[in-house]
C-alpha cells in the first residue's frame, strides 16, 4: 500500500505506543542447546507474564533472503520502505560516529592508505594501523584541511585506518563516484559527478581537493601517506513521524547509529545511559511529552555478533529484569521485536525473520505460553514486512481510521 | 500479479463456485469466554462435517493494520485491488440506500445543518434531527429541486440528518471538493472542481446550485435551514465477472450496500429474503443459471458491531443450520469467509485477518477438526490478500490454465 494511503488514515488520540527493539533479537535453534534459541532459553518472567495476552508474529526487514544493515532494519521498523528510503553509506557512518548532520551535509567513509611514489595504491588499509595512531593522523589532517573554498571539512577518527569525512557548505550533493580504486595496484581515481548537476560537480571538486590535500599533508608520514574516500552521500530528508503519523516520537538509544537514524525519522533523540533500566527510567521521566517511544537495546546484537549464546541470553534477561518499570507506565501498545536477526551460529546479521510481540487491549491474544522464534512463527500476526509493523501498531492504538466506507 | 496475467489464464467449464460471506466474521479471543471467538464457540455440525476435508487459511482485506469498510472489503473478495479500484463515499452511500446507479451518475452524501443569518454554519448536524422530520424535509427539498439545468436531482432520506443526493445528467464527474466546511463557525464553502475538466466544472456548478436552492427552500424551517454535501463521486466502471473471469455471477444479498457493490462487479443481483435459508433456497432455484454465487450474511457483522458475543454465535449457528440445503447442491468449490473482522471486543470493523475455508475436491484437506481463527492461522492456504482469494477459487474450480509451459 502506498504510504500516502496509510498516512491519510492517521488520526490522533491520547494513546502511547512503545517500540522496544532488542537489536539482532532473532536467532536460529542451536543444536548444542537442545535446539533452543537465546530468546527461548532466556528466563524472562516479566515478558512471560504478558505473552499469553499478546499477539505474536514475525517480521521480515527487507525481503526474503536479504540480510539488512542497521539502517534499513530500523527504517523499516519506523514504517519506511527500506528499498525506497535509502540512507547513504557515508551518512550512516557519520551517524554511527555520533556526528550531528545538518540538512545539506554530505558525508563519506574515508580511510588511510599507502601509495607509492607514482601514486599507485599499494595498501588500501595502510596495514590496518592502530586506532590511536590513526586518530593522530586524523587530527593533523583536520587541522590542515579545515576548509576548502566555502566548504567546512569535519573529520572524525574511527577504528584502525577508518575515519569519517563530513563536508558542510552550500550546494553539495551525494551523487559522486568514490576516490577509491577498490583494489590495489592502481592510482586513486578522481571523483566524478554521477549527473550533470552543479552540486555534483562542486562536490566532486571538493572531494578531489580533499584527497589531494591529504596527500600533501601526509606525504612524509611513514604509516600512511594518502586517504581514500567512498560512499559519499547527502543527509537524506524525508517526512518524519509527526508529519506522517501525527506522533510526537522519542528515541531512547545509547548508540549513535540508532540515534542518528531515529533523528532522520524526525524523532526527538533523548540522552540516555547504557542499560535497559536507564532507558525505561527515561521513558518514565518523559512519558507525558511523547506519544511514541523507540527504545533501543544493543547488547543482544553484540552477543550475536560475538557468537556468544550465554551473553545473548543474559542481554535478554537484563531487559526482562528491568521491564516492570516500563510495564508500570501501561503503554496502550507495547511492541517487542528486533531490527533483524543476528543468530549466534552466524556471528553476524542474517536474513531470518524476526519474532515480534504486540501487546494491547485489542491485539488478539494468542495465549502462547512463551515468546520465542517457534511461537512467533505460529502467531496470529503472521509474517509481516517490518515496514508494515508501524500500521499494525497504529491500528492497535486506534490511531487509524477505516479505509473506505 | 497483474490482473491481466490472471485473466489471460481463465478458462471456462461447468463448475460451480459459491462464495459465502459472513460479514465481519473474523474475531479475536475473548478472555471472558475462555479465550474463544464466536466462530470457535458456535455449534456448527454441518460446517464441522466438511472442515477436515477443507483447506483453511486467513485473508487480509487491504493491508496489515488497515481496517476496511464494506466497499473495499467486498471488492477485494471479488478479486479487485481495493487500493486501485475505489468506490467513492457518495456512491457507497447511494448503493447502501438502495438507489440504483446508472453509468454517469454522480452521488453524494448530504445532510441538513443550521446556518445563522450571515450564512455561518452553527450546527453541522442540525441537532441530529429525528429521521421522520428529516424525511419530510427531504421530500420538500426533492419537490423543489427536481431538476437543475439538464441534471435530474434524486434525493433519498437516511438516518437522522443524513440523506443521499444523486445527480443524473450528461457530462458530470466526481472530482470536486465538498460543500461542507467540516467544522462549525464558517460558511459553507463553494464546491470547486479538482481538475480542469469541463465535467468537473459542470458538477461543481450543479452542486453549488443545489446547495443554494436548499438554502432557499429551507430558509423558513426551524430545525434545519441548509444542507451540506460531501463525498461527491461518480459511479465507477470497471470490468466485471463475465469479462474478467468468464463467470456468470449471481449476488444473493439482502442489504443494499452489498447488492450495490456486487452490481458494480457485474453480478446479477437477485431479490432475496433475509435469512440464510432464504439465500440458500434462492441459490438452489437459480443454480443452473449461474457459475458463481456470492451469498452475503449480514447478521454476524451486526452482532460484532453491537459487541454481542452470543448474537454473533447465534448468527453463525443459523447459517450452519441452513447449510445442508447449500451443500446438497454440491458446489465444486465452496468458500466460507468474511469481508473483514468485526471483533466483539472492538464493537467495530477491525484490521485483524479473516479466517477462510475452501472446500473442493483438490483443495488439499487440512484435517483440522474445527474451523476457527486459530486453525485458520495454521491452515494450508496460509495468509493471503483477500484480492488473491478469487484466483484460489478459480484454481480449485479448474478454471485457470497453467502459466507458462
PDB file of C-alpha atoms in Angstrom, chain A residues 1 5-6 9 361-367 378-384 388 391-392 395-396 398 400-405, chain B residues 28-29 35 58 62-72 82-83 86 89 92 257 345-346 349 351-353 374 377 383:
ATOM      1  CA  UNK A   1       0.000   0.000   0.000  1.00  0.00           C
ATOM      2  CA  UNK A   5      -2.959   5.903   1.669  1.00  0.00           C
ATOM      3  CA  UNK A   6      -1.851   4.942   5.172  1.00  0.00           C
ATOM      4  CA  UNK A   9      -5.982   7.379   7.633  1.00  0.00           C
ATOM      5  CA  UNK A 361      -6.236  -4.372  24.520  1.00  0.00           C
ATOM      6  CA  UNK A 362      -7.380  -5.354  21.004  1.00  0.00           C
ATOM      7  CA  UNK A 363      -4.249  -7.170  19.853  1.00  0.00           C
ATOM      8  CA  UNK A 364      -5.978 -10.543  19.810  1.00  0.00           C
ATOM      9  CA  UNK A 365      -4.370 -12.683  22.499  1.00  0.00           C
ATOM     10  CA  UNK A 366      -2.626 -15.765  21.123  1.00  0.00           C
ATOM     11  CA  UNK A 367      -2.474 -17.461  24.524  1.00  0.00           C
ATOM     12  CA  UNK A 378       2.599 -19.711  14.763  1.00  0.00           C
ATOM     13  CA  UNK A 379       1.337 -16.343  15.959  1.00  0.00           C
ATOM     14  CA  UNK A 380      -1.782 -14.537  14.820  1.00  0.00           C
ATOM     15  CA  UNK A 381       0.146 -11.556  13.443  1.00  0.00           C
ATOM     16  CA  UNK A 382       1.505 -13.908  10.819  1.00  0.00           C
ATOM     17  CA  UNK A 383       4.519 -12.881   8.765  1.00  0.00           C
ATOM     18  CA  UNK A 384       4.709  -9.157   8.085  1.00  0.00           C
ATOM     19  CA  UNK A 388       4.060  -2.809   7.799  1.00  0.00           C
ATOM     20  CA  UNK A 391       0.480   0.283  10.624  1.00  0.00           C
ATOM     21  CA  UNK A 392      -0.298  -2.608  12.976  1.00  0.00           C
ATOM     22  CA  UNK A 395      -4.154   0.196  14.408  1.00  0.00           C
ATOM     23  CA  UNK A 396      -3.756  -1.281  17.876  1.00  0.00           C
ATOM     24  CA  UNK A 398      -6.783   3.045  17.432  1.00  0.00           C
ATOM     25  CA  UNK A 400      -6.071   4.617  12.066  1.00  0.00           C
ATOM     26  CA  UNK A 401      -9.399   5.454  10.518  1.00  0.00           C
ATOM     27  CA  UNK A 402     -11.335   2.917   8.464  1.00  0.00           C
ATOM     28  CA  UNK A 403     -10.324   2.622   4.805  1.00  0.00           C
ATOM     29  CA  UNK A 404     -13.391   3.269   2.654  1.00  0.00           C
ATOM     30  CA  UNK A 405     -16.996   3.152   3.765  1.00  0.00           C
TER      31      UNK A 405
ATOM     32  CA  UNK B  28     -10.263 -12.073  18.482  1.00  0.00           C
ATOM     33  CA  UNK B  29     -10.193 -14.389  21.519  1.00  0.00           C
ATOM     34  CA  UNK B  35     -10.278 -17.285  25.031  1.00  0.00           C
ATOM     35  CA  UNK B  58      -6.589 -16.329   6.525  1.00  0.00           C
ATOM     36  CA  UNK B  62      -6.422  -4.385   2.334  1.00  0.00           C
ATOM     37  CA  UNK B  63      -3.051  -4.371   4.086  1.00  0.00           C
ATOM     38  CA  UNK B  64      -1.633  -5.099   7.550  1.00  0.00           C
ATOM     39  CA  UNK B  65      -3.155  -2.832  10.168  1.00  0.00           C
ATOM     40  CA  UNK B  66      -5.788  -1.430   7.805  1.00  0.00           C
ATOM     41  CA  UNK B  67      -9.436  -1.644   8.810  1.00  0.00           C
ATOM     42  CA  UNK B  68     -11.583  -1.874   5.695  1.00  0.00           C
ATOM     43  CA  UNK B  69     -15.021  -0.501   5.075  1.00  0.00           C
ATOM     44  CA  UNK B  70     -17.563  -2.806   3.471  1.00  0.00           C
ATOM     45  CA  UNK B  71     -16.800  -1.496  -0.010  1.00  0.00           C
ATOM     46  CA  UNK B  72     -13.078  -2.285  -0.071  1.00  0.00           C
ATOM     47  CA  UNK B  82      -9.158  -2.273  -3.190  1.00  0.00           C
ATOM     48  CA  UNK B  83      -6.467   0.394  -3.429  1.00  0.00           C
ATOM     49  CA  UNK B  86     -12.004   2.891  -5.446  1.00  0.00           C
ATOM     50  CA  UNK B  89     -18.151   7.713  -0.444  1.00  0.00           C
ATOM     51  CA  UNK B  92     -21.301   3.702  -1.482  1.00  0.00           C
ATOM     52  CA  UNK B 257     -24.743  -1.873   0.037  1.00  0.00           C
ATOM     53  CA  UNK B 345     -14.471  -6.642  21.956  1.00  0.00           C
ATOM     54  CA  UNK B 346     -13.859  -3.946  19.319  1.00  0.00           C
ATOM     55  CA  UNK B 349     -14.663  -3.352  11.896  1.00  0.00           C
ATOM     56  CA  UNK B 351      -7.706  -4.862  10.850  1.00  0.00           C
ATOM     57  CA  UNK B 352      -7.399  -8.475  12.018  1.00  0.00           C
ATOM     58  CA  UNK B 353      -7.006 -11.160   9.340  1.00  0.00           C
ATOM     59  CA  UNK B 374      -6.665 -20.486  15.418  1.00  0.00           C
ATOM     60  CA  UNK B 377      -3.906 -19.390  11.294  1.00  0.00           C
ATOM     61  CA  UNK B 383      -2.161 -15.866   4.761  1.00  0.00           C
TER      62      UNK B 383
END
